[in-house]
Amino acid sequence: MGVPIEPEVIARALDRHDDYRVLRRIRRMDRRPTRIDRSNSLVGVAIDVETTGLDHSRHEVIELAIQRFRLDAQHRIVETGRPRTWLEQPSEPIPPSITKVTGLTDADVAGRAIADGEAGCMILTADFVVSHNAAFDRPFLEKRLPMAAGRPWACTLADVDWRELGYEGRTLSALLGRMGWFYDAHRAEVDVTALLHLLSHPLDDFGGTVAGRMIGNARKPTWIVDAQDAPFSAREVLKERGYRWNALRRVWSAQIADDRAREEADWASLMLYGGRRKPEMRRVTWIERYAAGS
């Protein structure tokens, strides 16, 4: 009988071969350093929600996961808190399509509820909140926990220019796959663990970490440009320029960097309205960004 070979030995050997790419399963992040310079650090709270649908005005949260973490001056994760996860029974049965994605059934959530006080305190005492799709997560979270509204938010999906960094896909699983990790998606606690691994990833060719790149962008003011009453024929041009259809507000909308606001207003005025009017614009910071209606 041969001597058993450790899987990691095999993985390292394959890593060195040009014809193979090894993916490692992410593990729960548990970092507890002996010394921390708290005077020059940020406390973040990573969140993920599972819901009964996509519309926060009609659908409900059925799972919430939260984990606090601390970033040092170089935006490295140096400390993590205990992850917390809650299930919650919605007012109506969970649709089969949601059960298929998440694995959550009515029996799983029966009689369960989010601990409002604990969850709200974890969010309110952090410097910022982060998720991988804040435009989805924030409205659901703040509807369910209104006490936690008005916090600064950052988004690893939208506040990082992944194409500039050489990544094609932007889903959490695709990004981590490029970084050499995999996980079982579509449960909130696992997604939060995945999010922490994404935030901690070093950007060797650019310097810093994903968290640092994200926070640098999130803190910059931006402009929300609404192409109100834009002609139907302009929809393809708007898509190509980065506008997205906001079904709730029924308007084509784009988020524009502060230094491009005047240029975008002039473009929209000329190309959409023949110079007769300007688009509606409002300046936002990471306190307002991604909130419902923004």
Short mmCIF file of C-alpha atoms in Angstrom, two decimals:
data_model
loop_
_atom_site.label_atom_id
_atom_site.label_comp_id
_atom_site.label_asym_id
_atom_site.label_seq_id
_atom_site.Cartn_x
_atom_site.Cartn_y
_atom_site.Cartn_z
CA MET A 1 0.00 0.00 0.00
CA GLY A 2 1.38 3.39 -0.97
CA VAL A 3 1.90 6.27 1.41
CA PRO A 4 -1.12 8.64 1.33
CA ILE A 5 -0.38 11.98 -0.28
CA GLU A 6 -1.80 15.10 1.30
CA PRO A 7 -4.29 16.87 -1.02
CA GLU A 8 -2.45 20.17 -0.54
CA VAL A 9 0.76 18.61 -1.86
CA ILE A 10 -1.09 17.57 -5.01
CA ALA A 11 -2.71 21.01 -5.28
CA ARG A 12 0.64 22.78 -5.07
CA ALA A 13 2.09 20.53 -7.74
CA LEU A 14 -0.83 21.25 -10.07
CA ASP A 15 -0.56 24.98 -9.30
CA ARG A 16 2.92 24.94 -10.81
CA HIS A 17 1.68 23.35 -14.05
CA ASP A 18 0.53 25.64 -16.85
CA ASP A 19 -2.30 23.31 -17.85
CA TYR A 20 -4.06 23.32 -14.47
CA ARG A 21 -5.71 25.83 -12.21
CA VAL A 22 -6.48 24.82 -8.63
CA LEU A 23 -9.46 26.17 -6.69
CA ARG A 24 -9.49 25.92 -2.90
CA ARG A 25 -12.65 25.98 -0.79
CA ILE A 26 -12.98 29.14 1.26
CA ARG A 27 -13.06 28.71 5.01
CA ARG A 28 -14.67 30.86 7.67
CA MET A 29 -12.43 33.85 8.32
CA ASP A 30 -11.34 34.07 11.95
CA ARG A 31 -8.66 36.67 12.61
CA ARG A 32 -7.83 37.75 16.16
CA PRO A 33 -4.51 39.62 16.36
CA THR A 34 -2.75 40.27 19.64
CA ARG A 35 -2.11 43.95 18.88
CA ILE A 36 -4.24 46.41 16.88
CA ASP A 37 -3.76 50.11 16.22
CA ARG A 38 -7.41 51.04 16.69
CA SER A 39 -6.68 54.75 16.18
CA ASN A 40 -6.03 54.23 12.48
CA SER A 41 -8.49 51.52 11.52
CA LEU A 42 -12.01 51.11 10.17
CA VAL A 43 -14.71 48.74 11.35
CA GLY A 44 -16.87 47.34 8.59
CA VAL A 45 -19.85 45.04 8.66
CA ALA A 46 -20.32 42.58 5.80
CA ILE A 47 -23.92 41.60 5.10
CA ASP A 48 -25.92 39.38 2.79
CA VAL A 49 -29.63 38.71 2.56
CA GLU A 50 -31.72 35.96 1.03
CA THR A 51 -35.21 37.08 0.07
CA THR A 52 -38.51 35.83 -1.33
CA GLY A 53 -37.99 37.84 -4.54
CA LEU A 54 -36.23 40.76 -6.18
CA ASP A 55 -38.57 43.65 -5.35
CA HIS A 56 -37.94 45.10 -1.89
CA SER A 57 -41.32 46.83 -1.92
CA ARG A 58 -43.17 43.48 -2.17
CA HIS A 59 -40.80 40.73 -1.10
CA GLU A 60 -39.27 39.88 2.27
CA VAL A 61 -35.98 38.90 3.88
CA ILE A 62 -35.84 35.24 4.89
CA GLU A 63 -32.16 35.07 5.88
CA LEU A 64 -29.72 37.71 7.10
CA ALA A 65 -26.01 37.16 7.73
CA ILE A 66 -23.71 39.74 9.32
CA GLN A 67 -20.03 39.68 10.24
CA ARG A 68 -17.99 42.58 11.57
CA PHE A 69 -14.34 43.06 10.62
CA ARG A 70 -11.56 45.57 11.14
CA LEU A 71 -9.30 47.06 8.47
CA ASP A 72 -5.87 48.44 9.32
CA ALA A 73 -4.33 51.54 7.74
CA GLN A 74 -3.38 49.47 4.65
CA HIS A 75 -6.98 48.22 4.35
CA ARG A 76 -6.07 44.67 5.31
CA ILE A 77 -8.53 42.64 7.38
CA VAL A 78 -6.76 42.22 10.72
CA GLU A 79 -9.68 41.21 12.92
CA THR A 80 -13.03 39.51 12.42
CA GLY A 81 -16.01 39.21 14.71
CA ARG A 82 -18.30 36.26 15.26
CA PRO A 83 -20.57 35.69 12.25
CA ARG A 84 -24.28 35.93 12.98
CA THR A 85 -27.07 34.47 10.87
CA TRP A 86 -30.82 34.66 11.30
CA LEU A 87 -33.70 33.01 9.47
CA GLU A 88 -37.10 34.67 9.36
CA GLN A 89 -40.55 33.41 8.48
CA PRO A 90 -42.13 35.57 5.76
CA SER A 91 -45.80 36.48 5.63
CA GLU A 92 -46.34 34.20 2.62
CA PRO A 93 -44.90 30.81 1.59
CA ILE A 94 -41.43 30.82 0.04
CA PRO A 95 -41.75 30.52 -3.76
CA PRO A 96 -40.42 27.25 -5.21
CA SER A 97 -37.98 29.21 -7.38
CA ILE A 98 -36.38 30.69 -4.26
CA THR A 99 -36.20 27.30 -2.55
CA LYS A 100 -34.47 25.93 -5.64
CA VAL A 101 -31.77 28.62 -5.44
CA THR A 102 -31.27 28.88 -1.67
CA GLY A 103 -32.43 25.50 -0.41
CA LEU A 104 -34.58 27.27 2.19
CA THR A 105 -38.05 25.83 2.76
CA ASP A 106 -41.06 26.99 4.74
CA ALA A 107 -40.16 24.41 7.39
CA ASP A 108 -36.66 25.89 7.77
CA VAL A 109 -37.96 29.37 8.59
CA ALA A 110 -41.15 28.46 10.49
CA GLY A 111 -41.34 30.46 13.70
CA ARG A 112 -37.93 32.06 13.15
CA ALA A 113 -37.17 35.79 13.36
CA ILE A 114 -34.26 38.19 13.04
CA ALA A 115 -33.00 39.62 16.34
CA ASP A 116 -33.62 43.27 15.52
CA GLY A 117 -31.67 44.72 18.43
CA GLU A 118 -28.54 42.63 17.94
CA ALA A 119 -28.48 42.99 14.17
CA GLY A 120 -29.16 46.71 14.32
CA CYS A 121 -26.45 47.28 16.93
CA MET A 122 -23.86 45.44 14.82
CA ILE A 123 -24.61 47.77 11.92
CA LEU A 124 -24.98 51.04 13.84
CA THR A 125 -21.64 50.66 15.63
CA ALA A 126 -19.65 50.02 12.43
CA ASP A 127 -18.00 52.68 10.28
CA PHE A 128 -19.53 51.32 7.08
CA VAL A 129 -21.62 48.48 5.64
CA VAL A 130 -20.55 46.42 2.64
CA SER A 131 -22.20 43.83 0.42
CA HIS A 132 -21.55 42.49 -3.06
CA ASN A 133 -24.68 44.02 -4.55
CA ALA A 134 -25.59 46.93 -2.31
CA ALA A 135 -28.25 48.21 -4.70
CA PHE A 136 -30.15 44.99 -3.92
CA ASP A 137 -29.17 44.36 -0.30
CA ARG A 138 -29.48 47.86 1.16
CA PRO A 139 -33.17 48.49 0.35
CA PHE A 140 -34.14 45.08 1.75
CA LEU A 141 -32.05 45.54 4.88
CA GLU A 142 -33.27 49.05 5.64
CA LYS A 143 -36.89 48.10 5.08
CA ARG A 144 -36.52 45.22 7.54
CA LEU A 145 -34.29 47.11 10.00
CA PRO A 146 -35.19 50.80 9.69
CA MET A 147 -33.09 51.53 12.78
CA ALA A 148 -30.01 50.71 10.68
CA ALA A 149 -30.80 53.16 7.89
CA GLY A 150 -28.51 56.01 6.92
CA ARG A 151 -25.15 54.28 7.36
CA PRO A 152 -22.29 54.66 4.86
CA TRP A 153 -22.40 51.85 2.30
CA ALA A 154 -19.83 50.34 -0.04
CA CYS A 155 -20.26 47.72 -2.75
CA THR A 156 -17.67 45.26 -4.02
CA LEU A 157 -19.70 44.88 -7.22
CA ALA A 158 -20.08 48.55 -8.18
CA ASP A 159 -17.34 50.39 -6.27
CA VAL A 160 -14.51 48.43 -7.87
CA ASP A 161 -13.65 48.74 -11.56
CA TRP A 162 -13.09 45.04 -12.11
CA ARG A 163 -12.47 45.39 -15.83
CA GLU A 164 -9.65 47.83 -15.12
CA LEU A 165 -8.16 45.23 -12.79
CA GLY A 166 -8.32 42.59 -15.53
CA TYR A 167 -11.42 40.66 -14.44
CA GLU A 168 -14.21 39.83 -16.88
CA GLY A 169 -16.99 38.44 -14.69
CA ARG A 170 -18.27 40.45 -11.72
CA THR A 171 -20.28 37.88 -9.79
CA LEU A 172 -18.86 36.95 -6.41
CA SER A 173 -18.23 33.36 -7.48
CA ALA A 174 -16.55 34.40 -10.75
CA LEU A 175 -14.24 36.88 -9.04
CA LEU A 176 -13.21 34.44 -6.33
CA GLY A 177 -12.75 31.74 -8.95
CA ARG A 178 -10.18 33.92 -10.69
CA MET A 179 -8.48 34.38 -7.33
CA GLY A 180 -8.27 30.62 -6.74
CA TRP A 181 -11.26 30.04 -4.47
CA PHE A 182 -14.67 28.38 -4.66
CA TYR A 183 -17.66 28.11 -2.34
CA ASP A 184 -21.23 26.86 -2.19
CA ALA A 185 -23.24 29.96 -3.04
CA HIS A 186 -26.74 31.22 -2.24
CA ARG A 187 -26.80 30.99 1.52
CA ALA A 188 -26.25 34.25 3.32
CA GLU A 189 -23.58 33.14 5.81
CA VAL A 190 -21.47 31.48 3.12
CA ASP A 191 -21.79 34.54 0.90
CA VAL A 192 -20.55 36.79 3.73
CA THR A 193 -17.51 34.55 4.21
CA ALA A 194 -16.88 34.77 0.47
CA LEU A 195 -17.23 38.55 0.62
CA LEU A 196 -14.57 38.81 3.35
CA HIS A 197 -12.15 36.74 1.26
CA LEU A 198 -12.80 39.03 -1.70
CA LEU A 199 -12.19 42.16 0.39
CA SER A 200 -8.92 40.80 1.76
CA HIS A 201 -7.50 39.84 -1.64
CA PRO A 202 -4.23 41.68 -2.41
CA LEU A 203 -4.03 43.49 -5.75
CA ASP A 204 -0.40 42.71 -6.42
CA ASP A 205 -0.19 44.45 -9.80
CA PHE A 206 -1.93 47.59 -8.56
CA GLY A 207 -1.06 47.77 -4.88
CA GLY A 208 -3.31 47.52 -1.85
CA THR A 209 -6.32 45.27 -1.41
CA VAL A 210 -9.79 44.99 -2.88
CA ALA A 211 -11.12 46.62 0.30
CA GLY A 212 -8.81 49.60 -0.16
CA ARG A 213 -9.77 50.06 -3.81
CA MET A 214 -13.47 49.81 -2.93
CA ILE A 215 -13.38 52.27 -0.03
CA GLY A 216 -11.36 54.78 -2.03
CA ASN A 217 -14.08 54.81 -4.69
CA ALA A 218 -17.04 54.58 -2.31
CA ARG A 219 -15.95 57.68 -0.40
CA LYS A 220 -15.90 59.82 -3.54
CA PRO A 221 -19.10 61.77 -4.23
CA THR A 222 -20.89 60.79 -7.43
CA TRP A 223 -23.87 62.03 -9.42
CA ILE A 224 -27.03 60.12 -10.21
CA VAL A 225 -28.15 61.15 -13.69
CA ASP A 226 -31.79 60.43 -14.55
CA ALA A 227 -32.69 60.57 -18.23
CA GLN A 228 -36.34 61.45 -17.53
CA ASP A 229 -38.67 61.04 -20.51
CA ALA A 230 -35.82 59.87 -22.74
CA PRO A 231 -37.13 58.72 -26.13
CA PHE A 232 -37.68 54.99 -26.49
CA SER A 233 -35.37 54.98 -29.52
CA ALA A 234 -32.45 56.02 -27.28
CA ARG A 235 -32.51 52.93 -25.09
CA GLU A 236 -29.61 51.16 -26.83
CA VAL A 237 -27.46 54.31 -26.73
CA LEU A 238 -28.23 54.68 -23.03
CA LYS A 239 -27.28 51.05 -22.34
CA GLU A 240 -23.98 51.47 -24.15
CA ARG A 241 -23.24 54.58 -22.11
CA GLY A 242 -23.79 52.75 -18.82
CA TYR A 243 -27.38 53.71 -18.02
CA ARG A 244 -29.64 51.11 -16.43
CA TRP A 245 -33.42 50.94 -16.36
CA ASN A 246 -34.76 51.56 -12.86
CA ALA A 247 -38.06 49.70 -12.88
CA LEU A 248 -39.17 51.13 -9.53
CA ARG A 249 -38.71 54.75 -10.59
CA ARG A 250 -39.27 54.01 -14.30
CA VAL A 251 -36.29 55.96 -15.55
CA TRP A 252 -32.96 55.33 -17.25
CA SER A 253 -30.32 56.14 -14.65
CA ALA A 254 -26.53 56.21 -14.42
CA GLN A 255 -23.99 56.89 -11.68
CA ILE A 256 -21.34 59.35 -12.87
CA ALA A 257 -18.03 60.39 -11.31
CA ASP A 258 -17.96 63.89 -9.85
CA ASP A 259 -15.53 65.20 -12.47
CA ARG A 260 -17.71 63.92 -15.35
CA ALA A 261 -21.01 65.44 -14.22
CA ARG A 262 -20.93 68.53 -16.45
CA GLU A 263 -19.83 66.51 -19.49
CA GLU A 264 -22.66 63.99 -18.94
CA ALA A 265 -25.26 66.73 -18.52
CA ASP A 266 -24.17 68.31 -21.81
CA TRP A 267 -24.21 64.95 -23.61
CA ALA A 268 -27.69 64.06 -22.36
CA SER A 269 -29.05 67.51 -23.17
CA LEU A 270 -27.80 67.31 -26.75
CA MET A 271 -28.32 63.62 -27.56
CA LEU A 272 -31.58 62.97 -25.70
CA TYR A 273 -33.39 66.28 -25.66
CA GLY A 274 -32.02 68.17 -28.66
CA GLY A 275 -30.63 70.87 -26.37
CA ARG A 276 -34.08 71.78 -25.04
CA ARG A 277 -33.52 70.58 -21.44
CA LYS A 278 -31.06 68.98 -19.05
CA PRO A 279 -31.33 65.59 -17.34
CA GLU A 280 -32.23 65.46 -13.67
CA MET A 281 -29.11 65.13 -11.52
CA ARG A 282 -28.36 64.79 -7.83
CA ARG A 283 -25.11 64.44 -5.93
CA VAL A 284 -24.76 61.47 -3.58
CA THR A 285 -22.20 60.21 -1.08
CA TRP A 286 -21.76 56.74 0.34
CA ILE A 287 -24.35 57.63 2.96
CA GLU A 288 -27.13 57.91 0.35
CA ARG A 289 -25.80 55.66 -2.40
CA TYR A 290 -27.68 52.39 -3.04
CA ALA A 291 -30.60 53.34 -0.78
CA ALA A 292 -34.12 52.71 -2.06
CA GLY A 293 -35.04 55.35 -4.61
CA SER A 294 -31.46 56.50 -5.17
#
